[in-house]
Coordinates of N, CA and C in Angstrom, one line a residue:
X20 N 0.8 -1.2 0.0 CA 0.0 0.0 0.0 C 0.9 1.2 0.0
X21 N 0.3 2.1 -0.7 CA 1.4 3.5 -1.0 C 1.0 4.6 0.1
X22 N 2.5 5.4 0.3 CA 1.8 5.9 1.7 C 1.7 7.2 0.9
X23 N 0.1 7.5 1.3 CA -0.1 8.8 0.9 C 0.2 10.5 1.8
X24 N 0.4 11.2 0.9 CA 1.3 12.4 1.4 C 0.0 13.2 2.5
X25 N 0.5 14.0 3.0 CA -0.6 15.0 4.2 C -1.6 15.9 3.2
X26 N -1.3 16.0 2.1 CA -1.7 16.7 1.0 C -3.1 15.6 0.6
X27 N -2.7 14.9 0.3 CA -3.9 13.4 -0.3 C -4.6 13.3 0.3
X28 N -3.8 12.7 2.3 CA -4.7 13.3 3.1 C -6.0 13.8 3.3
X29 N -5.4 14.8 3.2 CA -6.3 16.1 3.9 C -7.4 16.5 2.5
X30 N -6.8 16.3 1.3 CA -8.0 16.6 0.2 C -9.5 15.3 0.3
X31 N -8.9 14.1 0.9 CA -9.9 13.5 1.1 C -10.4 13.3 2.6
X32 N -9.9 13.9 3.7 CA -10.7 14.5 4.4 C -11.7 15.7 4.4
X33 N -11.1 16.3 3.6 CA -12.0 17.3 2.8 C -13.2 16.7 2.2
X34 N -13.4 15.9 1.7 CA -14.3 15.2 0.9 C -15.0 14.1 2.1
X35 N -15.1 14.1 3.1 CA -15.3 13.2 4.4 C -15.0 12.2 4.9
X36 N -13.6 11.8 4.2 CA -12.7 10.2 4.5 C -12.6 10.5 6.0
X37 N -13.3 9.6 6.8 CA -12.7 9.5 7.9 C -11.4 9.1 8.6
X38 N -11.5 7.8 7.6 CA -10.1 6.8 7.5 C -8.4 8.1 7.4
X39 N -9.0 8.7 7.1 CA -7.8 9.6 6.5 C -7.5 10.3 7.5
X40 N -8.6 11.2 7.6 CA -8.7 11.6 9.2 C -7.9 11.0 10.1
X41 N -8.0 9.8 10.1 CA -7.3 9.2 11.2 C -5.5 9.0 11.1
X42 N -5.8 9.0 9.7 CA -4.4 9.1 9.5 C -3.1 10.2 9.6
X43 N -4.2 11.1 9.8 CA -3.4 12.6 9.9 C -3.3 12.8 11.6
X44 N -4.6 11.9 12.2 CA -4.3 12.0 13.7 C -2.9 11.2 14.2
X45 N -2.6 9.6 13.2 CA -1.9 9.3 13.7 C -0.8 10.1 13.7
X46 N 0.0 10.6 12.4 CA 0.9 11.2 12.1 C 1.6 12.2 13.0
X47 N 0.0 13.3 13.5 CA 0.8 14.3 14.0 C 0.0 14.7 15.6
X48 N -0.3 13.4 15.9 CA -0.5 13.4 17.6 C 0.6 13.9 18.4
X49 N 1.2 12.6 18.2 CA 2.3 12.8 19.0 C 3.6 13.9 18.9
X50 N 3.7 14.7 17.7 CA 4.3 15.4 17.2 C 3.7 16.6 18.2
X51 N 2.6 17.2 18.1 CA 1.6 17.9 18.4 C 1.7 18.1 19.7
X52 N 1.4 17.1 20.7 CA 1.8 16.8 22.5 C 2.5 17.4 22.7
X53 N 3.8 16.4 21.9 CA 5.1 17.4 22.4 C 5.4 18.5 21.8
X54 N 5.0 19.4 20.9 CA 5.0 20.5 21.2 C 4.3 21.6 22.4
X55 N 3.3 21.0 22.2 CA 2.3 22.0 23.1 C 3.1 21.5 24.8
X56 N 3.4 20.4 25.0 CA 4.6 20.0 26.6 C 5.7 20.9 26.5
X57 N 6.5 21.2 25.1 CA 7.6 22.2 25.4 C 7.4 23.5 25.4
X58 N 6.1 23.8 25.1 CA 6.1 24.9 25.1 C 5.0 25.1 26.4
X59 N 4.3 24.6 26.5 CA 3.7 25.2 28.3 C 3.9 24.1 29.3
X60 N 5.1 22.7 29.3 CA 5.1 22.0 30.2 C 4.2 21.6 31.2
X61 N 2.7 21.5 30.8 CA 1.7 20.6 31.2 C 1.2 19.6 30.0
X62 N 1.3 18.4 30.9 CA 1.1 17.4 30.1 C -0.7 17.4 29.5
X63 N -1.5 17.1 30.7 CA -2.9 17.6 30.8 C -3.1 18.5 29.9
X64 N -2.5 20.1 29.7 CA -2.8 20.6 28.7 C -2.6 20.5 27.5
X65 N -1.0 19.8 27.4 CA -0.9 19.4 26.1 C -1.8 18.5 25.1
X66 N -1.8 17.4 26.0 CA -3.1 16.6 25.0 C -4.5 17.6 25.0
X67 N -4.8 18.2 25.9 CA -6.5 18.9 25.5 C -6.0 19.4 23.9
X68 N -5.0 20.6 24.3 CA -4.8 21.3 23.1 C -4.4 20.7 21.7
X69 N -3.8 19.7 22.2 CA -3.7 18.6 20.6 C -4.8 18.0 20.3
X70 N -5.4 17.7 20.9 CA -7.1 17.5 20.8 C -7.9 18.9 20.2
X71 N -7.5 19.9 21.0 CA -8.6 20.8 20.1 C -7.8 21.4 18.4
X72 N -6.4 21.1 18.8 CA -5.8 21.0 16.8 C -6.7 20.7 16.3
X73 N -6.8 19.4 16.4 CA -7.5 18.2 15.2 C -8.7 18.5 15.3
X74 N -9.4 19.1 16.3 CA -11.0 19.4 16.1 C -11.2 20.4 15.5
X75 N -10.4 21.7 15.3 CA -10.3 22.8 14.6 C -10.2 22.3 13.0
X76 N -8.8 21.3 12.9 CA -8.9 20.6 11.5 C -10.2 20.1 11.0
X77 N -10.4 19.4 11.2 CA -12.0 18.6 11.2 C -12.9 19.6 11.3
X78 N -13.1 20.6 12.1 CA -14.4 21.3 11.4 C -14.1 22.5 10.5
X79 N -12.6 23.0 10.2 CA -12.4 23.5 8.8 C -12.2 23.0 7.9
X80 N -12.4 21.3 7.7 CA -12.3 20.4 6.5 C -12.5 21.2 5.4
X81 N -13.7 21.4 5.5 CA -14.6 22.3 3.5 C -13.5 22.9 3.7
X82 N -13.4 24.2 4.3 CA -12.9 25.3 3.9 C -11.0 25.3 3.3
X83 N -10.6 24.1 3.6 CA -9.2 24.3 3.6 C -9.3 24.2 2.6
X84 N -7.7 24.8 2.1 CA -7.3 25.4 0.5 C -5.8 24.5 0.7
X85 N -5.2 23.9 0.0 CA -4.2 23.3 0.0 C -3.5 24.3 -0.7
X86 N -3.2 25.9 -0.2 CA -1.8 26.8 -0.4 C -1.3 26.9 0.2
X87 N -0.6 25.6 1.0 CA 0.8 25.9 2.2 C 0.8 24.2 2.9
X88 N 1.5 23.8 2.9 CA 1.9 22.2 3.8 C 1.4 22.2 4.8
X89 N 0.3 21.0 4.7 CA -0.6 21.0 5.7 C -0.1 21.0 7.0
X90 N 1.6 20.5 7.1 CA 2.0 20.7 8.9 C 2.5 22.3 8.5
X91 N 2.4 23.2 7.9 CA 2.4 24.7 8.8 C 1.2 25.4 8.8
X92 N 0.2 24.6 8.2 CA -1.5 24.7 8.7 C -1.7 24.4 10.2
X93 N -1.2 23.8 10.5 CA -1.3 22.2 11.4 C -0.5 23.3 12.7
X94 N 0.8 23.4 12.6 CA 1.5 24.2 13.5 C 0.9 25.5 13.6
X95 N 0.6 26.2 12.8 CA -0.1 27.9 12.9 C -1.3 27.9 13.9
X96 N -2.0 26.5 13.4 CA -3.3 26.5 14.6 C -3.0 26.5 15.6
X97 N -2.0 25.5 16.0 CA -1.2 24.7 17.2 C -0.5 25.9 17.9
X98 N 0.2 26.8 17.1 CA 1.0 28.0 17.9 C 0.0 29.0 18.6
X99 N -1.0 29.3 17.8 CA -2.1 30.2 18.2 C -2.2 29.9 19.9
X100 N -2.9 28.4 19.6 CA -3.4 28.0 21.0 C -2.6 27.8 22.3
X101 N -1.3 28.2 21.4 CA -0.2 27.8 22.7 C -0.3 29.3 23.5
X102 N 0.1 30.0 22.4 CA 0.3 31.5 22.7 C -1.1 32.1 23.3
X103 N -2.5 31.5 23.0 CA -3.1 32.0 23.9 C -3.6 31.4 24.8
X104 N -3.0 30.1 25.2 CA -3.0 29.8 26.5 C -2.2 30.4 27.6
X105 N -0.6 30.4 26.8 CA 0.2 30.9 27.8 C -0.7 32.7 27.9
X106 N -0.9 33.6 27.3 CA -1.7 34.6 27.7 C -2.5 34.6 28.6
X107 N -3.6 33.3 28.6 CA -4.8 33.1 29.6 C -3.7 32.8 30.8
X108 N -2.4 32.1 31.1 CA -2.1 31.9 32.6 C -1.2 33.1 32.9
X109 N -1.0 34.0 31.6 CA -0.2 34.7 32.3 C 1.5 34.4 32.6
X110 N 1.7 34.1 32.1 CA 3.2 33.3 32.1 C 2.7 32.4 33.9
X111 N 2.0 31.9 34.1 CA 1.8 30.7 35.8 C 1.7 29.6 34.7
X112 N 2.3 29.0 33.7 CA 2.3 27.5 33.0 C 2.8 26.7 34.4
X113 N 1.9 25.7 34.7 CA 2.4 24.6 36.0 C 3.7 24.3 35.5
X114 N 4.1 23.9 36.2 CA 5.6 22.7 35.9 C 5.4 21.6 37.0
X115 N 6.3 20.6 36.1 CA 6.4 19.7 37.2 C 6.6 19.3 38.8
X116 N 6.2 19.0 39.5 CA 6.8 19.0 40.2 C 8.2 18.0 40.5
X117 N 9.3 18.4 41.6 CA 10.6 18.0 41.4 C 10.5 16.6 41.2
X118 N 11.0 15.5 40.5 CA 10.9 14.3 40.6 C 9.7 13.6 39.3
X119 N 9.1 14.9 39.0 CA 7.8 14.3 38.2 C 8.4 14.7 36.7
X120 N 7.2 14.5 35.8 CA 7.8 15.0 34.1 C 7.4 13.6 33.3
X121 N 7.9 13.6 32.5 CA 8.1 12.8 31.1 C 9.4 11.7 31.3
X122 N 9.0 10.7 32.3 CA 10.1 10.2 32.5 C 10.7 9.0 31.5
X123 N 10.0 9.3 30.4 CA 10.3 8.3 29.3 C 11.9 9.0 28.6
X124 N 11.6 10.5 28.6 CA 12.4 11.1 28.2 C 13.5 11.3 29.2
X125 N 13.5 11.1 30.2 CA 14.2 11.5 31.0 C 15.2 10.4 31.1
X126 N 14.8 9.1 31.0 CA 15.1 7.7 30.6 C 16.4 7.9 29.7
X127 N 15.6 8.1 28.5 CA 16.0 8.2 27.2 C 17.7 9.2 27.0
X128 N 17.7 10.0 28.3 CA 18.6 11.4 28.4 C 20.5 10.2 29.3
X129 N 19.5 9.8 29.6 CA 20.2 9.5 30.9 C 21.1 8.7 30.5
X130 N 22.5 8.4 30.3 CA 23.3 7.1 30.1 C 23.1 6.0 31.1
X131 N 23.6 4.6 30.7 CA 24.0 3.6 31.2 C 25.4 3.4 31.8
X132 N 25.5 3.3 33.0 CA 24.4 2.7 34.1 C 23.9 4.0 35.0
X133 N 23.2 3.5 35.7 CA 22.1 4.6 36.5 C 23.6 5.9 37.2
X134 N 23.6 6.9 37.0 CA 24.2 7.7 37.5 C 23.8 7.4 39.1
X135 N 25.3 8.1 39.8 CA 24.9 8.3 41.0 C 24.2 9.1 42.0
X136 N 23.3 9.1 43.3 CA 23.0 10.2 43.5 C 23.5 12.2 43.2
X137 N 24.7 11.6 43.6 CA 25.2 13.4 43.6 C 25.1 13.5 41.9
X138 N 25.4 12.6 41.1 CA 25.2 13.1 39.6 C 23.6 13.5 39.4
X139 N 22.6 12.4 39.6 CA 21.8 12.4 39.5 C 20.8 14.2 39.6
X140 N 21.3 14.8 40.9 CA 21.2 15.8 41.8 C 21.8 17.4 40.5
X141 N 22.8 16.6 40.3 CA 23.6 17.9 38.8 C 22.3 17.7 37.9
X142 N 22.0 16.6 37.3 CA 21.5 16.5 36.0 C 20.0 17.3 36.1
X143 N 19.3 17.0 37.5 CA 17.9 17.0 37.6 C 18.2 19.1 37.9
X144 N 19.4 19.5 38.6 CA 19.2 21.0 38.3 C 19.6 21.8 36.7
X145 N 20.8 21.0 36.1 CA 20.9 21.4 34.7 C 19.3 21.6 34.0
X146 N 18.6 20.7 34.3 CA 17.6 20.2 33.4 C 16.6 21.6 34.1
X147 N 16.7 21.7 35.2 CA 15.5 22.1 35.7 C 16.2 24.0 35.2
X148 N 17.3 24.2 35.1 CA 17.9 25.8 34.4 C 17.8 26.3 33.9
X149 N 18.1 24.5 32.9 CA 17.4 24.6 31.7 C 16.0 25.1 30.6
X150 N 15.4 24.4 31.5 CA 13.7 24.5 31.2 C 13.4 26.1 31.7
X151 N 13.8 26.5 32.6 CA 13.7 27.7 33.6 C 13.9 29.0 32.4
X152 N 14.8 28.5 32.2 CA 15.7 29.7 31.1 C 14.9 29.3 29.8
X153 N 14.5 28.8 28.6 CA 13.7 28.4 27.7 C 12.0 28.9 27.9
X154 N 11.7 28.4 29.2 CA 9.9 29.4 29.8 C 10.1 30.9 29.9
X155 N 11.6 31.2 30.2 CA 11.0 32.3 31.0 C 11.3 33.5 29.5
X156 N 11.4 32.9 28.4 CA 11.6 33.4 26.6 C 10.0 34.0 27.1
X157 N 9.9 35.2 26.0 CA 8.9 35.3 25.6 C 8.0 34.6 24.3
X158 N 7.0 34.5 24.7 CA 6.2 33.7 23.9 C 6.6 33.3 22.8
X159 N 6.6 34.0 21.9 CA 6.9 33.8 20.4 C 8.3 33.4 20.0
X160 N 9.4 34.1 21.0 CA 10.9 34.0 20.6 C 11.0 31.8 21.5
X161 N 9.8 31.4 22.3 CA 9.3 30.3 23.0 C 9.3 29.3 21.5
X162 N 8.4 29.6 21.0 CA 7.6 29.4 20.1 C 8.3 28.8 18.6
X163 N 9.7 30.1 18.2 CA 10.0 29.9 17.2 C 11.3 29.2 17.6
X164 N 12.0 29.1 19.2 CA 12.9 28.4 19.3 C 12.7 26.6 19.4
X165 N 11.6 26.5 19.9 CA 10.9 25.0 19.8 C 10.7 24.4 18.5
X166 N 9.9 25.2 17.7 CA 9.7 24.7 15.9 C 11.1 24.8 15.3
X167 N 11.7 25.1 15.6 CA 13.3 25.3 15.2 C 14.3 23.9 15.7
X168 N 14.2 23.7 16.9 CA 15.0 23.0 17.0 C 14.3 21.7 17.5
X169 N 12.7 21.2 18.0 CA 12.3 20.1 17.7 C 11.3 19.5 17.0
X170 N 10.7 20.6 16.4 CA 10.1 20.1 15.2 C 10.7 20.1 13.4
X171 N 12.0 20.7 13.5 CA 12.7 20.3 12.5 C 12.2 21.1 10.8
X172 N 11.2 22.7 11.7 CA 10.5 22.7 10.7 C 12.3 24.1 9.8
X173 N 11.8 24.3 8.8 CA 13.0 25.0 8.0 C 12.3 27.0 8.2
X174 N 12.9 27.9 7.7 CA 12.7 29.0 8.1 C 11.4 29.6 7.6
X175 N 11.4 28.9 6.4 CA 9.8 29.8 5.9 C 9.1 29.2 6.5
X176 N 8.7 27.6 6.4 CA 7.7 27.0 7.2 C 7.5 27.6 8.7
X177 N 8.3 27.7 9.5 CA 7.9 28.8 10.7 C 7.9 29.7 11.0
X178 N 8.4 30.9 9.5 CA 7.6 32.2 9.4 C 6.2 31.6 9.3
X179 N 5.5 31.3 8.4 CA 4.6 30.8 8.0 C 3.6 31.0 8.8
X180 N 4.3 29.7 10.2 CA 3.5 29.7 11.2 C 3.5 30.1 12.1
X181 N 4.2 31.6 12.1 CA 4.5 32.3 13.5 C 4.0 33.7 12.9
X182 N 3.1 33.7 11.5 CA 2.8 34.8 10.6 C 4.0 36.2 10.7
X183 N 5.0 35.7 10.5 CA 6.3 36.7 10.7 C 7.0 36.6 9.3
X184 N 7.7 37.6 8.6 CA 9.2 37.2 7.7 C 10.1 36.6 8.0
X185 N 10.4 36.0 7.0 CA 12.1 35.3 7.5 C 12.8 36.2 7.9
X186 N 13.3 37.4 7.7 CA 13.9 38.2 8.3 C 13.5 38.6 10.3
X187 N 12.3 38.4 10.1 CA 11.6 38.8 11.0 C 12.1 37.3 12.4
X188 N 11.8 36.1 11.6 CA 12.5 34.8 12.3 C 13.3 35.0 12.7
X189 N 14.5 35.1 11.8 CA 16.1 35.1 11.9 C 16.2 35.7 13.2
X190 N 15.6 37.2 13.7 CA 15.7 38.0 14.3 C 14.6 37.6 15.9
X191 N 14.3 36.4 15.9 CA 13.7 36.1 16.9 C 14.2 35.3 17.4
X192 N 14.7 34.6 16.5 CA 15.9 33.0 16.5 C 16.7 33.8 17.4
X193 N 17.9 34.7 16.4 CA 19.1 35.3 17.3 C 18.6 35.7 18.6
X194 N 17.5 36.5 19.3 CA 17.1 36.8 20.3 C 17.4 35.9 21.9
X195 N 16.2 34.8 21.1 CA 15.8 33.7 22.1 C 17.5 32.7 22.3
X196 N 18.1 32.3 20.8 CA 19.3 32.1 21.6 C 20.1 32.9 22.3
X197 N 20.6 34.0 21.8 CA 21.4 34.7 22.4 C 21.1 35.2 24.2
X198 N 19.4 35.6 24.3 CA 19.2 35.5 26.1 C 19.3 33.8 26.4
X199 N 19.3 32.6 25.8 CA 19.4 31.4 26.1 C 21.1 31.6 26.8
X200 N 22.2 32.1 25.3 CA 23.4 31.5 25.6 C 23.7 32.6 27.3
X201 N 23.2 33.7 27.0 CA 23.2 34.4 28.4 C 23.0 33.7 29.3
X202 N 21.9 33.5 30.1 CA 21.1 32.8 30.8 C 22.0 31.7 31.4
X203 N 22.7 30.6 30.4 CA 22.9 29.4 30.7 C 24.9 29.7 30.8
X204 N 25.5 30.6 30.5 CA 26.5 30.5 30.6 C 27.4 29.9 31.7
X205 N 26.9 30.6 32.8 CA 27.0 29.5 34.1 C 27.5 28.2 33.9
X206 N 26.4 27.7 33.0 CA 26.7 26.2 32.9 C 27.7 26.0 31.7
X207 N 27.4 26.5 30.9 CA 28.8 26.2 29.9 C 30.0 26.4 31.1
X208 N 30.6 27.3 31.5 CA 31.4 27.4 32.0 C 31.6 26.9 32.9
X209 N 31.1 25.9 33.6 CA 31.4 24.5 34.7 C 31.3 23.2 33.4
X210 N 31.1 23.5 32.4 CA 31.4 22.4 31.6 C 29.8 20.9 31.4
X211 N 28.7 22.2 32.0 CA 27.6 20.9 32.1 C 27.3 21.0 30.8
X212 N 27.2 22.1 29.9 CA 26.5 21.9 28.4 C 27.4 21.7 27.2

């Protein structure tokens, strides 16, 4: 069976394939999660908000126009809702509490064999600096550094979906890293990053 593109997709969700539907849910669920997790670090919220993506998708079916790749349709919706969530709390996004999170990823971070307590104790503050310094971005410079470096999207595609110029990007990119490399120097210079 040939795998059809987001484009084929979505023109026969348009037309009321359910089946298809589903296939754009599988695709960009999980994609989706984890965005909306890096960018407001509630899990709970994340899936509602990936949930209301796809119901936004689904009830704009007719209306979509295949003039732009359906994942920076997909992401423009997705940023909207992030950006006005984080508005509705006000920069108060929960975080985890110490010990809690995504521990698949945390798993995933960690070498073999189990570090030791006092390591353990470095990694869980690096991480926690980390994240500290990345929230405390403003929204958009949040926004365009996440689509940038884990959703893998390229410069137009997240002008696109951040309704900015590539010039305009570039210049939100340099921003958010440059207060990043600030922010974290500390750590460079003990040699954690």
């Amino acid at each position: 069976m040939a795998v059809n593109t987001d484009l084929e997709l979505m023109l026969r969700v348009r037309s009321g394939d359910a089946e298809s539907f589903g296939e754009l849910l599988r695709r960009y669920r999980t994609p989706m999660v984890g965005y909306f997790y890096r960018m407001l670090r509630d899990q709970a919220l994340a899936e509602d908000l990936a949930q209301e993506v796809f119901l936004r998708v689904y009830k704009a079916r007719e209306r979509w126009k295949p003039d732009a790749k359906f994942s920076t349709w997909l992401y423009r919706i997705a940023t909207n809702l992030a950006l006005n969530a984080i508005r509705d709390a006000k920069g108060k996004v929960s975080r985890p509490a110490p010990g809690e999170g995504d521990r698949e990823d945390e798993a995933a971070r960690l070498p073999d064999p189990q570090p030791g307590a006092e390591e353990r104790i470095m990694l869980s503050d690096r991480e926690r600096i980390i994240r500290e310094a990345v929230e405390s971005l403003p929204a958009n410079q949040r926004a365009a550094g996440i689509l940038h470096k884990y959703q893998d999207g390229d410069y137009r595609q997240i002008a696109k979906i951040l309704g900015v110029t590539q010039s305009a990007l570039k210049s939100l990119l340099f921003r958010a890293y440059e207060t990043l490399r600030q922010r974290l120097e500390p750590l460079v210079r003990e040699g954690q990053i």
